[in-house]
Short mmCIF file of C-alpha atoms in Angstrom, two decimals:
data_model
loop_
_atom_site.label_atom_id
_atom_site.label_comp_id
_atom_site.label_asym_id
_atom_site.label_seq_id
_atom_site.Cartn_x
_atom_site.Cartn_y
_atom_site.Cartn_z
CA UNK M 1 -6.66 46.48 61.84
CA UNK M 2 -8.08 46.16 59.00
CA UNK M 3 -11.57 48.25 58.06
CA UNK M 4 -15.24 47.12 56.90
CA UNK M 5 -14.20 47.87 53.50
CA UNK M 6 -11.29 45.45 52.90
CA UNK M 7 -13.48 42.96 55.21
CA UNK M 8 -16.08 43.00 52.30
CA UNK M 9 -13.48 43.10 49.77
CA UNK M 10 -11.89 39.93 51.11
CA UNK M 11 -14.92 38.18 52.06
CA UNK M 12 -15.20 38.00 47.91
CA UNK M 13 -11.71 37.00 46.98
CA UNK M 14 -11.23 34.34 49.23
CA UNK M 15 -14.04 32.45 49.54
CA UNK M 16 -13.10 29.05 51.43
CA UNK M 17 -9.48 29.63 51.18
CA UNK M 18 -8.30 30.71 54.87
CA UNK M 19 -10.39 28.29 56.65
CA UNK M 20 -8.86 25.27 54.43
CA UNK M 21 -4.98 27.41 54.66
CA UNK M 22 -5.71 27.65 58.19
CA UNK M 23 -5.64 23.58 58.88
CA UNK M 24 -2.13 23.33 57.76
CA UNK M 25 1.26 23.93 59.64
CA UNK M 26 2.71 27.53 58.30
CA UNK M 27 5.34 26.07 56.09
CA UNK M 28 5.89 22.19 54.95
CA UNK M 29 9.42 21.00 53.83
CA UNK M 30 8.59 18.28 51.51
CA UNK M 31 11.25 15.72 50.73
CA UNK M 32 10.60 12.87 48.18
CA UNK M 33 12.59 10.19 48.25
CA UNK M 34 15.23 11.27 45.36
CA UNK M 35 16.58 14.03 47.83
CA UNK M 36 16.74 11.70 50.55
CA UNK M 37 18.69 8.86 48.50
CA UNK M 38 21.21 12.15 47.46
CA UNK M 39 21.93 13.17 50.55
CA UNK M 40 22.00 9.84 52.78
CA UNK M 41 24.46 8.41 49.49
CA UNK M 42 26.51 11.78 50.11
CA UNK M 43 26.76 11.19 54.45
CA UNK M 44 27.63 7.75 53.46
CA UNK M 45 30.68 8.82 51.39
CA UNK M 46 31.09 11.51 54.05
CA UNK M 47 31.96 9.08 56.89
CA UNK M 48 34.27 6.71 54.57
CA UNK M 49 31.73 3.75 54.71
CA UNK M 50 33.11 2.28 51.54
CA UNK M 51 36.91 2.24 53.48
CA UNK M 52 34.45 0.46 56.45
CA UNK M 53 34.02 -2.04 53.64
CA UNK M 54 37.32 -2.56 52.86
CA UNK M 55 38.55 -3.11 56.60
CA UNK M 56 35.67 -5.41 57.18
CA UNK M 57 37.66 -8.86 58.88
CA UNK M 58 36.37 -11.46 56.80
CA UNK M 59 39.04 -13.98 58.15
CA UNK M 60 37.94 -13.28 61.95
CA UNK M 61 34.66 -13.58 60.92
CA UNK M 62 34.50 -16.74 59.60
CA UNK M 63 36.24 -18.20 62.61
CA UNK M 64 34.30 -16.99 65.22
CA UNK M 65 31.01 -17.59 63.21
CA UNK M 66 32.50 -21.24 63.26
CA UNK M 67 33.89 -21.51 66.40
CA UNK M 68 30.16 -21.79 67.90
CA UNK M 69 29.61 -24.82 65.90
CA UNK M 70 31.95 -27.71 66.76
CA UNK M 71 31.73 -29.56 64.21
CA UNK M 72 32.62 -26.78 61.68
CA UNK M 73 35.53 -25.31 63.36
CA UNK M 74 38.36 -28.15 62.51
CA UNK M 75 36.72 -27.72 58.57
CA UNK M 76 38.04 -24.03 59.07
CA UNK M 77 41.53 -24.72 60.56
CA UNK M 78 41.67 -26.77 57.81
CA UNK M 79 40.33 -24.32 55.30
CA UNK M 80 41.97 -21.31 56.96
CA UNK M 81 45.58 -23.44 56.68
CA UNK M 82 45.49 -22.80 52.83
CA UNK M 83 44.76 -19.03 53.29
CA UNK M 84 47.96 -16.12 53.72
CA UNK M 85 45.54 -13.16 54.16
CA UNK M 86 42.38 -12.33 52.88
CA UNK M 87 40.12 -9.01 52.08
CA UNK M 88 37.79 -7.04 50.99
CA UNK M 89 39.77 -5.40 48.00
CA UNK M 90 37.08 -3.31 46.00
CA UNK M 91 33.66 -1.76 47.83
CA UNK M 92 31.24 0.58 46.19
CA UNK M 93 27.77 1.44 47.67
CA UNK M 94 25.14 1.03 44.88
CA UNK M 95 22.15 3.39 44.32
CA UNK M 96 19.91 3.54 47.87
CA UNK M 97 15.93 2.46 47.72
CA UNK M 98 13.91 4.58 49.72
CA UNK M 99 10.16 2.81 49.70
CA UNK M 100 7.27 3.06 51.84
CA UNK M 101 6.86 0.75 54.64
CA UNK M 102 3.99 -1.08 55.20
CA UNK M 103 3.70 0.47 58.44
CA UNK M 104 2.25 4.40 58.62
CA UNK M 105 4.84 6.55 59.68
CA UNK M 106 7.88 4.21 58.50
CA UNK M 107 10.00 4.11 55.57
CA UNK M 108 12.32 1.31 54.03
CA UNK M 109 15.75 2.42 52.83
CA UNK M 110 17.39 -0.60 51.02
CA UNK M 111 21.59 0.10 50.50
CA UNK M 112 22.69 -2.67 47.77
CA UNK M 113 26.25 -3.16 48.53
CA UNK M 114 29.15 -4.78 45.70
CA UNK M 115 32.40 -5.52 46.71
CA UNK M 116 35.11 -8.24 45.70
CA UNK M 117 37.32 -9.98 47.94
CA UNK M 118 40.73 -11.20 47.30
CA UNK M 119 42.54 -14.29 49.13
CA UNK M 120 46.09 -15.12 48.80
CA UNK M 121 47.44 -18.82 48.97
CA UNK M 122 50.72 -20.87 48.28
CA UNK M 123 48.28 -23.15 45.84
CA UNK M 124 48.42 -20.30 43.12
CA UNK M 125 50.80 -17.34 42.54
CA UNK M 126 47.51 -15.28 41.69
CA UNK M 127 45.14 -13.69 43.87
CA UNK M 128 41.97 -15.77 44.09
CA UNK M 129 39.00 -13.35 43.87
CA UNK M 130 35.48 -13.65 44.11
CA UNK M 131 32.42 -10.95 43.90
CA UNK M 132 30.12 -10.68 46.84
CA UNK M 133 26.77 -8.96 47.11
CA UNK M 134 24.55 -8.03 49.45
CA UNK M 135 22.01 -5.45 50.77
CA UNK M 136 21.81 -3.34 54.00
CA UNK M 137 18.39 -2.69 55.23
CA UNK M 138 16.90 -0.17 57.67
CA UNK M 139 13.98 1.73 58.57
CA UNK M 140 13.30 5.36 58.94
CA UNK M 141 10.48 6.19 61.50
CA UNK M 142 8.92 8.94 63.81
CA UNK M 143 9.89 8.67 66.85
CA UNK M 144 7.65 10.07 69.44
CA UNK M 145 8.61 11.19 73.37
CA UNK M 146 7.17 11.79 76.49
CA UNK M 147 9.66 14.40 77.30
CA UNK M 148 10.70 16.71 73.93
CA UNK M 149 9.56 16.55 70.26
CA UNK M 150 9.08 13.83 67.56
CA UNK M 151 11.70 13.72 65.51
CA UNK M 152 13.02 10.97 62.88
CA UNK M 153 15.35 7.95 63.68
CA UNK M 154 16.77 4.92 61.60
CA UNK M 155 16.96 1.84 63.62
CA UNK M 156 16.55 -1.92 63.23
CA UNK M 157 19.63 -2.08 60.22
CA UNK M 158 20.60 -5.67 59.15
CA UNK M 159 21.59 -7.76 56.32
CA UNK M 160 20.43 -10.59 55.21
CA UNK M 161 21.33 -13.94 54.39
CA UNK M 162 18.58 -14.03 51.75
CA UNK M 163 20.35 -10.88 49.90
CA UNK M 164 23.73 -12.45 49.90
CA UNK M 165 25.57 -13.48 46.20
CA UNK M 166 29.27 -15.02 46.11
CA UNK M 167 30.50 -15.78 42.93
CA UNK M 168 33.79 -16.89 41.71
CA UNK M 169 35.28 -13.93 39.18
CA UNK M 170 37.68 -16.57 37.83
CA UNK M 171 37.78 -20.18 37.35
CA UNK M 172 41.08 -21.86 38.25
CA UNK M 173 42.24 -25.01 38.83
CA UNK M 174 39.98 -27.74 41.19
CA UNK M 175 41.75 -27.27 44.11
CA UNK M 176 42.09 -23.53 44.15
CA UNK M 177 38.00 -23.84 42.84
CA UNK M 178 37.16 -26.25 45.36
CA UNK M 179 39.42 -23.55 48.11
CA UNK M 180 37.54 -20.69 46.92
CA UNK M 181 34.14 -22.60 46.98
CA UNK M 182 34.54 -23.56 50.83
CA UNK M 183 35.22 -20.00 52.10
CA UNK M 184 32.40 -18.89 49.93
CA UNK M 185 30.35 -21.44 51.89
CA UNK M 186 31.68 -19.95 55.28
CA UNK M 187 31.07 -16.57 54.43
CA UNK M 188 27.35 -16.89 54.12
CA UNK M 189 26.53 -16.95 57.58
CA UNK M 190 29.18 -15.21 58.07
CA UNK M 191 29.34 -11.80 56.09
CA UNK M 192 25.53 -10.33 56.94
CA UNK M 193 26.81 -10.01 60.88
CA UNK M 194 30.11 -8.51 60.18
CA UNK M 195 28.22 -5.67 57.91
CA UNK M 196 25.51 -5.02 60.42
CA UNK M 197 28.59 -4.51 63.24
CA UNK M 198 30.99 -2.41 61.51
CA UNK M 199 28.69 -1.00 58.66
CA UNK M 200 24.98 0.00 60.60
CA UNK M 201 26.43 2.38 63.06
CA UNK M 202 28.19 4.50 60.04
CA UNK M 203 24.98 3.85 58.33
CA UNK M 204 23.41 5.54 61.57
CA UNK M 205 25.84 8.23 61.97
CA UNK M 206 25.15 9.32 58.48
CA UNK M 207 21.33 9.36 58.71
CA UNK M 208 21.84 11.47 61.86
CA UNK M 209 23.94 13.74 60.04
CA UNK M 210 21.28 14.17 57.01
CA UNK M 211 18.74 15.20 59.44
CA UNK M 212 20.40 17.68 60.93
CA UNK M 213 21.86 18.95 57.89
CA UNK M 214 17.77 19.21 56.68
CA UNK M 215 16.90 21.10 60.00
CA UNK M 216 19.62 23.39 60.10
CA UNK M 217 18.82 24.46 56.38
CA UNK M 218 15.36 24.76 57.53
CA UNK M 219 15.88 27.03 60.33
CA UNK M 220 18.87 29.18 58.67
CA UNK M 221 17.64 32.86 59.01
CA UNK M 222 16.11 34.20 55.66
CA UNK M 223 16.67 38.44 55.31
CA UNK M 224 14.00 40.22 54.45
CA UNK M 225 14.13 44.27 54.08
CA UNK M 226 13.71 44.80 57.12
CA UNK M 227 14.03 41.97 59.39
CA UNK M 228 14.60 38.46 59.01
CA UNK M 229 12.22 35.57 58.77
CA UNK M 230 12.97 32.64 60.66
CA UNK M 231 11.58 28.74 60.50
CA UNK M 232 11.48 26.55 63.18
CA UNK M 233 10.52 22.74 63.67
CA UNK M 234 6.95 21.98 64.15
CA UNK M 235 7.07 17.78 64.31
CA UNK M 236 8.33 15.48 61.03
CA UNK M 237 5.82 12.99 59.74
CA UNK M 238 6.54 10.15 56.76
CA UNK M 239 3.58 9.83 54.19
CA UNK M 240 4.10 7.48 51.57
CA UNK M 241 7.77 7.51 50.17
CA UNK M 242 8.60 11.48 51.33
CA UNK M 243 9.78 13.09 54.81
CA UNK M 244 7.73 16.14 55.98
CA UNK M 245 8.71 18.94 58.13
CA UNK M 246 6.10 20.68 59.13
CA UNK M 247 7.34 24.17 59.90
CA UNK M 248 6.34 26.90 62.49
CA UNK M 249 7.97 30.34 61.28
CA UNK M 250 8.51 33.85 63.25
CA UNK M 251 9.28 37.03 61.55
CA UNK M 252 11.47 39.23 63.37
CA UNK M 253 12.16 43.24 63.29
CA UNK M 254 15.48 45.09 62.14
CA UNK M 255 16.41 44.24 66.12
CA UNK M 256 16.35 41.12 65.92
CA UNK M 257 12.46 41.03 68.36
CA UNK M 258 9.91 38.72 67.33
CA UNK M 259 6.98 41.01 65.75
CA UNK M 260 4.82 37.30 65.26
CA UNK M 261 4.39 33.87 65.23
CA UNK M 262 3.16 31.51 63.59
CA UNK M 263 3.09 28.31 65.57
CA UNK M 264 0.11 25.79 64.72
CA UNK M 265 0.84 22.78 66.14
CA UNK M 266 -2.52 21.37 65.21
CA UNK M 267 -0.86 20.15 61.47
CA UNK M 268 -2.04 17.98 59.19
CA UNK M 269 -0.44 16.62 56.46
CA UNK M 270 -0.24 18.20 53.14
CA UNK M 271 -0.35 16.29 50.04
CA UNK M 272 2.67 15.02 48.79
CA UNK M 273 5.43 16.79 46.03
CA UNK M 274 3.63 17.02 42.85
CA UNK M 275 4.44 15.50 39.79
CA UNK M 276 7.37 13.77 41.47
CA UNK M 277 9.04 16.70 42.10
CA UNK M 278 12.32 16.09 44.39
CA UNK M 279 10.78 18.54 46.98
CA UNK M 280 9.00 20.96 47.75
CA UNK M 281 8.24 23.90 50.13
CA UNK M 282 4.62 24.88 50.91
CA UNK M 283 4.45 28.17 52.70
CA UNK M 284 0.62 28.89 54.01
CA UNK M 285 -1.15 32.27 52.86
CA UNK M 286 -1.59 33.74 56.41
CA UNK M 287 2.40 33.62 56.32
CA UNK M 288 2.87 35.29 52.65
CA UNK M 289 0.80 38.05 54.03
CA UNK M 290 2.75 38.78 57.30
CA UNK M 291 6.16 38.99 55.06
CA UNK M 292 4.48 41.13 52.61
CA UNK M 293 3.47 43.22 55.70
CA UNK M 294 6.35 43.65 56.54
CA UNK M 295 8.04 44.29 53.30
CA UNK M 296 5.20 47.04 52.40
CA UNK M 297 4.17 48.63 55.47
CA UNK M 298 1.21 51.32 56.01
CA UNK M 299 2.38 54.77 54.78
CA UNK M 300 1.25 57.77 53.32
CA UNK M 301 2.35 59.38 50.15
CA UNK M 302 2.30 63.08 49.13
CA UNK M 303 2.52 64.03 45.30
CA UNK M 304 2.43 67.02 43.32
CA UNK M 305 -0.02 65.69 40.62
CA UNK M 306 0.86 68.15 37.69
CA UNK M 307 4.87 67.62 38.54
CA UNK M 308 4.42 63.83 38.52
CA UNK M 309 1.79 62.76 35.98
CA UNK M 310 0.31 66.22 34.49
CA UNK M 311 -1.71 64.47 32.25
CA UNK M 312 -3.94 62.53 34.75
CA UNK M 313 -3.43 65.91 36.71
CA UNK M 314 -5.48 67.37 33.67
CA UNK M 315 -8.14 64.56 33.47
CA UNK M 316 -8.63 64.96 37.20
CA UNK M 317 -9.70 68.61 36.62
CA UNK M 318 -12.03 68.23 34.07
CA UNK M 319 -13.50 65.24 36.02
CA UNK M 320 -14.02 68.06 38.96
CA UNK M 321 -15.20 70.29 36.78
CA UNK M 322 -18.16 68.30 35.90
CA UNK M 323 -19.00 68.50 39.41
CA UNK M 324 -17.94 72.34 40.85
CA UNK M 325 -16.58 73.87 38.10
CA UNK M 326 -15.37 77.07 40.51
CA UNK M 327 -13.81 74.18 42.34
CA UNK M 328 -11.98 73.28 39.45
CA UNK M 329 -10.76 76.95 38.78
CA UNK M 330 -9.01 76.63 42.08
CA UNK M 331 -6.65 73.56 41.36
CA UNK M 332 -3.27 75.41 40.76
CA UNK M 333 0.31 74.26 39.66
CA UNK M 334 0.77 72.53 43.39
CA UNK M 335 -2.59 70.07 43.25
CA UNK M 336 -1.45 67.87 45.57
CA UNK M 337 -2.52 64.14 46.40
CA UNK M 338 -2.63 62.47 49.75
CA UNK M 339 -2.52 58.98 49.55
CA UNK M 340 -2.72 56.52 52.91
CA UNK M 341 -2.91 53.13 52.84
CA UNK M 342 -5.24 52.13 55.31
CA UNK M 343 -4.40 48.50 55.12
CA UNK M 344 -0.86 46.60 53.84
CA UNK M 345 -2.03 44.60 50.38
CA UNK M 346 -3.45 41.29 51.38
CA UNK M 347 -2.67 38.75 49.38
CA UNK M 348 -5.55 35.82 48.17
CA UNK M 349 -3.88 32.40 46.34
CA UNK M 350 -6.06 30.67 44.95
CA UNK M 351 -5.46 27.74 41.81
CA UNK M 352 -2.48 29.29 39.61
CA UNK M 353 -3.42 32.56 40.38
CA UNK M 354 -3.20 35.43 42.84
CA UNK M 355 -4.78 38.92 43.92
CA UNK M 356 -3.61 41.54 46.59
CA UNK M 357 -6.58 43.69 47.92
CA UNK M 358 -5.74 46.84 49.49
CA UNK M 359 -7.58 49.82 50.86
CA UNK M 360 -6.54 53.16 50.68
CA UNK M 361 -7.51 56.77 51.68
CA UNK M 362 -7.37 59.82 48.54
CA UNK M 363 -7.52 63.33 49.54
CA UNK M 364 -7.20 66.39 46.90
CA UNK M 365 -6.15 69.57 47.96
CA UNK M 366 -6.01 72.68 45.52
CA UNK M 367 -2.52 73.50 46.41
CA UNK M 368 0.69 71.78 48.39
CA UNK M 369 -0.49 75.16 51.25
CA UNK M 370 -3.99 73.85 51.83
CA UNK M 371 -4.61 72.11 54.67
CA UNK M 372 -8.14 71.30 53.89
CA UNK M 373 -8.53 68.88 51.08
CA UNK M 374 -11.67 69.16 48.60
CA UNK M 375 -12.38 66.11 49.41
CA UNK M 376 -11.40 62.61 50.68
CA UNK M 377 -12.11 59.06 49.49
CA UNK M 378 -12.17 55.50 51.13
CA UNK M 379 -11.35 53.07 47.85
CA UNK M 380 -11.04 49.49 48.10
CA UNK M 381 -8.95 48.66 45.14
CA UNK M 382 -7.21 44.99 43.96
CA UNK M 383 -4.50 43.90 41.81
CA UNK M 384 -2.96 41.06 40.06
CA UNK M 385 -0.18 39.60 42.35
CA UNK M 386 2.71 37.90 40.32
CA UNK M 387 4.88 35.66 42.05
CA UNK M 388 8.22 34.60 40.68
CA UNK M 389 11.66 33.61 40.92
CA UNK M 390 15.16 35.62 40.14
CA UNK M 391 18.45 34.89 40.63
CA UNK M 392 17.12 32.31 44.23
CA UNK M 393 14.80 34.87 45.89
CA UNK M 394 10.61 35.20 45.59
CA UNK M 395 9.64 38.19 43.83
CA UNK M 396 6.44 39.88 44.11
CA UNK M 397 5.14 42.34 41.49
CA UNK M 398 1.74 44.50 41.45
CA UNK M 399 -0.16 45.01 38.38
CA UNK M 400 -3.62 45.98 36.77
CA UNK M 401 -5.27 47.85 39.25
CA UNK M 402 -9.12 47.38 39.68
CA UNK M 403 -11.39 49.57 42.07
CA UNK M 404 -13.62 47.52 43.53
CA UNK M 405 -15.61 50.18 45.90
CA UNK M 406 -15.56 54.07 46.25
CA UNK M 407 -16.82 55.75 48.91
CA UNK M 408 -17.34 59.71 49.56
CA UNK M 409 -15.81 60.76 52.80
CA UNK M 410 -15.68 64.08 53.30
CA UNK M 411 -16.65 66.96 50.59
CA UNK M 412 -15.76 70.96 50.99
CA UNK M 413 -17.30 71.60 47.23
CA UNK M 414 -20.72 69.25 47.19
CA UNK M 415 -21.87 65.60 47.61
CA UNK M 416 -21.20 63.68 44.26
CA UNK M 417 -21.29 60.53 42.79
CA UNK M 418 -17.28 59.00 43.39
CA UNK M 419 -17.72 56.55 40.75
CA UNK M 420 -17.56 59.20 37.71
CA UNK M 421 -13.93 59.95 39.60
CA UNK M 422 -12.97 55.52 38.67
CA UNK M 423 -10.86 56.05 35.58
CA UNK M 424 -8.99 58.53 36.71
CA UNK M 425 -8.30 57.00 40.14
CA UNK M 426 -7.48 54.12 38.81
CA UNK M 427 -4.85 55.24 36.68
CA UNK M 428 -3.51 57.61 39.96
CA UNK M 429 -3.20 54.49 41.74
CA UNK M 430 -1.44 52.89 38.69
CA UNK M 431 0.48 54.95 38.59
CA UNK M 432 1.73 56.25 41.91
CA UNK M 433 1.10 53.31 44.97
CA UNK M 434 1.98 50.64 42.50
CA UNK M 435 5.46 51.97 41.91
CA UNK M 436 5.97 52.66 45.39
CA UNK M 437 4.72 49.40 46.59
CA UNK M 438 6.74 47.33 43.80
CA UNK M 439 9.96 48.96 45.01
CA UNK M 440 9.80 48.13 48.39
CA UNK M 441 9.07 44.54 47.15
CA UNK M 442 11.96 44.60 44.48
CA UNK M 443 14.85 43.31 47.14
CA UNK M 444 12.62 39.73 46.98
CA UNK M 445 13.29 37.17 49.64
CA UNK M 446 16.26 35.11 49.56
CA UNK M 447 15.28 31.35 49.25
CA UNK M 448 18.76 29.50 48.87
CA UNK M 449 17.21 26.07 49.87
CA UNK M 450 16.64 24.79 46.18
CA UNK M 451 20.41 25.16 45.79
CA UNK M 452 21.02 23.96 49.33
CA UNK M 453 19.23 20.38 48.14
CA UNK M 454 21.35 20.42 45.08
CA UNK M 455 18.52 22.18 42.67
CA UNK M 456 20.31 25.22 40.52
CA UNK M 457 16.88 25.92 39.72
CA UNK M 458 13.50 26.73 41.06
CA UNK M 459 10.30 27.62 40.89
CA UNK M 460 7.24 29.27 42.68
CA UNK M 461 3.59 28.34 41.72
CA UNK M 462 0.55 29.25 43.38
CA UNK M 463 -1.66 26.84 45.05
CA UNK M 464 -4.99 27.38 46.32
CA UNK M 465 -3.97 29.26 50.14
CA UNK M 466 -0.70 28.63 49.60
CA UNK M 467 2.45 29.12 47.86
CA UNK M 468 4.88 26.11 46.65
CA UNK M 469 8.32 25.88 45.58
CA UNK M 470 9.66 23.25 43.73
CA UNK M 471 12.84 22.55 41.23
CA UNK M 472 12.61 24.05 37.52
CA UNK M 473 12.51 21.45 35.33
CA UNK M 474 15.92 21.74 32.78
#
């Protein structure tokens, strides 16, 4: 728990920041619609759906879309008589739309489809082929239950007579034109119900398999030294063109026990990728301090100041000195430091930039033998926090010290004035719990989900109570 010092300390450095962190879900997935036309276009090729295409019965169709109309069905015989076999011989699945609905919590994914169909008949030695285009349409929504958790569903898929385009690729003689122009004429009505039966369901199947390829690469375990940090779905939400997953997250111990949680249900939506960016993941403050907890736990350090940094050892003398100079006479070759952090460094984003305040406890002792220090010291100190990427993992580095606060503990050679001790402190702590601290941060956290969503490279910037990844831009 942490003490009145660091309380003040942080009281200053955060200002409004945790109450506004606090309203949002611990983490937020953020996928614009760029990663979600990727990776629906990739499920798509996945499950064949261009070989759907090609098998689509175009012949059948137009007979049973005929046979319901009297009137048309001898016109078909008639038609069909001049046909050997007919197909879809070409199919390709054009770039995907994904657009916001005009409903809240909906989006519209438009799949343009181009394919050209060949028919054989005894009238010409060629195949007769004509181009046909069309678009699939289907909406993405949140579906809500009774009985388990919202989660996202594509439903009401169709195509549309209005979307339809036949055109002849090659003009032949009037008969074979006049051949070609009927079936055209049959396939309109025909065509949009034949797509919708054989294409929506591996249109379904392949949105199914994009959202759970999203969840499981949110919820993969992410190692962290030691212990493991693990995401979890909160609920998804749609705003504007992107899919949210708001996140809860638990951090686990080197036995695999849950040591917290983070679970706020009570999410609201955070603003959308910035600049456009393909996604991004926005991981709440309270969070980046429980893994930084964990990566730099409470401790206490020992060191043999003249061994270690003999010139502050030196400075540190003459700075007691000024105060008991018999005191001073009794440092010997073993001066030895006690260091104990009193609290883990707690980090503060704010705007583009971000601070770690810590408090620690300093004793002296005249030799490594002593047992009684000369004195002991409660310092609230902060430093410059520097977020970053390497090689997929968040790195953390500590830098610039400040000492915010001194205060006199305990004193075996007279009450004094801490503050003429600053420099000096300042540069022990620079140069002795900085170290420490930035090698138990140098293993980083692994964050393969850039590279997951088909991003070599990524960034980390600091928002205000929160830290957000996003792609590098090339």
């Amino acid at each position: 728990m942490a003490g009145p010092w660091i309380i003040t300390l942080l009281c200053g450095l955060l200002g409004a920041t945790l109450v506004q962190a606090n309203g949002y879900p611990p983490a937020v997935l953020n996928l614009g619609p760029e990663v979600i036309q990727k990776h629906l276009t990739q499920a798509l090729k996945d499950h064949d759906a261009t070989a759907i295409l090609q098998e689509l019965p175009l012949l059948r169709a137009m007979q049973d879309k005929s046979g319901s109309i009297p009137i048309l069905d001898s016109f078909v015989h008639t038609v069909l008589r001049y046909i050997i076999w007919m197909k879809v011989t070409s199919a390709n699945i054009l770039q995907l739309d994904v657009q916001p609905s005009t409903y809240d919590q909906e989006l519209v994914v438009r799949i343009p489809l181009d394919m050209v169909a060949g028919l054989n008949t005894p009238l010409i030695k060629t195949i007769v082929e004509f181009q046909m285009s069309t678009e699939v349409q289907a909406l993405i929504r949140v579906e809500r239950s009774k009985s388990g958790p919202a989660h996202l569903n594509l439903s009401d898929c169709s195509s549309n007579e209005s979307t339809l385009r036949l055109s002849l690729l090659h003009k032949l003689s009037f008969v074979v034109n006049s051949l070609a122009k009927n079936v055209m004429n049959l396939l309109v009505p025909a065509l949009p119900q034949i797509v919708k039966n054989h294409l929506c369901p591996v249109i379904q199947q392949a949105f199914d398999d994009m959202y759970e390829d999203f969840l499981r690469l949110t919820t993969a375990p992410i190692a962290l030294s030691p212990g493991a940090l693990e995401f979890g779905l909160l609920s998804p939400a749609i705003q504007d063109s992107n899919i949210l997953l708001n996140l809860k997250a638990k951090l686990l111990d080197s036995q695999a026990r849950v040591t917290n949680w983070f679970n706020n249900s009570a999410a609201s939506l955070m603003e959308t990728t910035p600049d456009g960016a393909p996604f991004s993941l926005t991981v709440r403050q309270d969070l980046v301090n429980a893994v930084v907890t964990t990566l730099v736990p409470k401790e206490e350090l020992v060191i043999l100041l003249r061994f270690v940094i003999p010139d502050v050892a030196r400075q540190l003398q003459m700075d007691i000195k000024e105060i008991n100079a018999e005191a001073a006479n009794k440092l010997g070759p073993t001066q030895m430091l006690k260091i104990f952090t009193h609290s883990t460094p707690h980090i503060v984003l704010n705007e583009g930039s971000a601070r770690a305040a810590q408090s620690v406890v300093l004793e002296v002792f005249p030799t490594n033998t002593d047992v009684r220090p000369f004195f002991s010291l409660g310092i609230e100190a902060s430093y410059e926090a520097q977020f970053f990427t390497e090689d997929n993992r968040l790195m953390l580095n500590f830098n610039n010290v400040s000492i915010e606060r001194i205060k006199l503990m305990i004193s075996d050679i007279k009450l004094f004035d801490p503050e003429v001790l600053k420099d000096t402190l300042t540069k022990i702590l620079e140069y002795t719990l900085l170290p420490n601290e930035n090698g138990k941060l140098r293993t980083g956290v692994p964050m393969s989900m850039s590279k997951a969503l088909g991003y070599e490279k990524a960034m980390w910037s600091v928002t205000k109570g929160a830290l957000k990844l996003t792609p590098a831009s090339s």
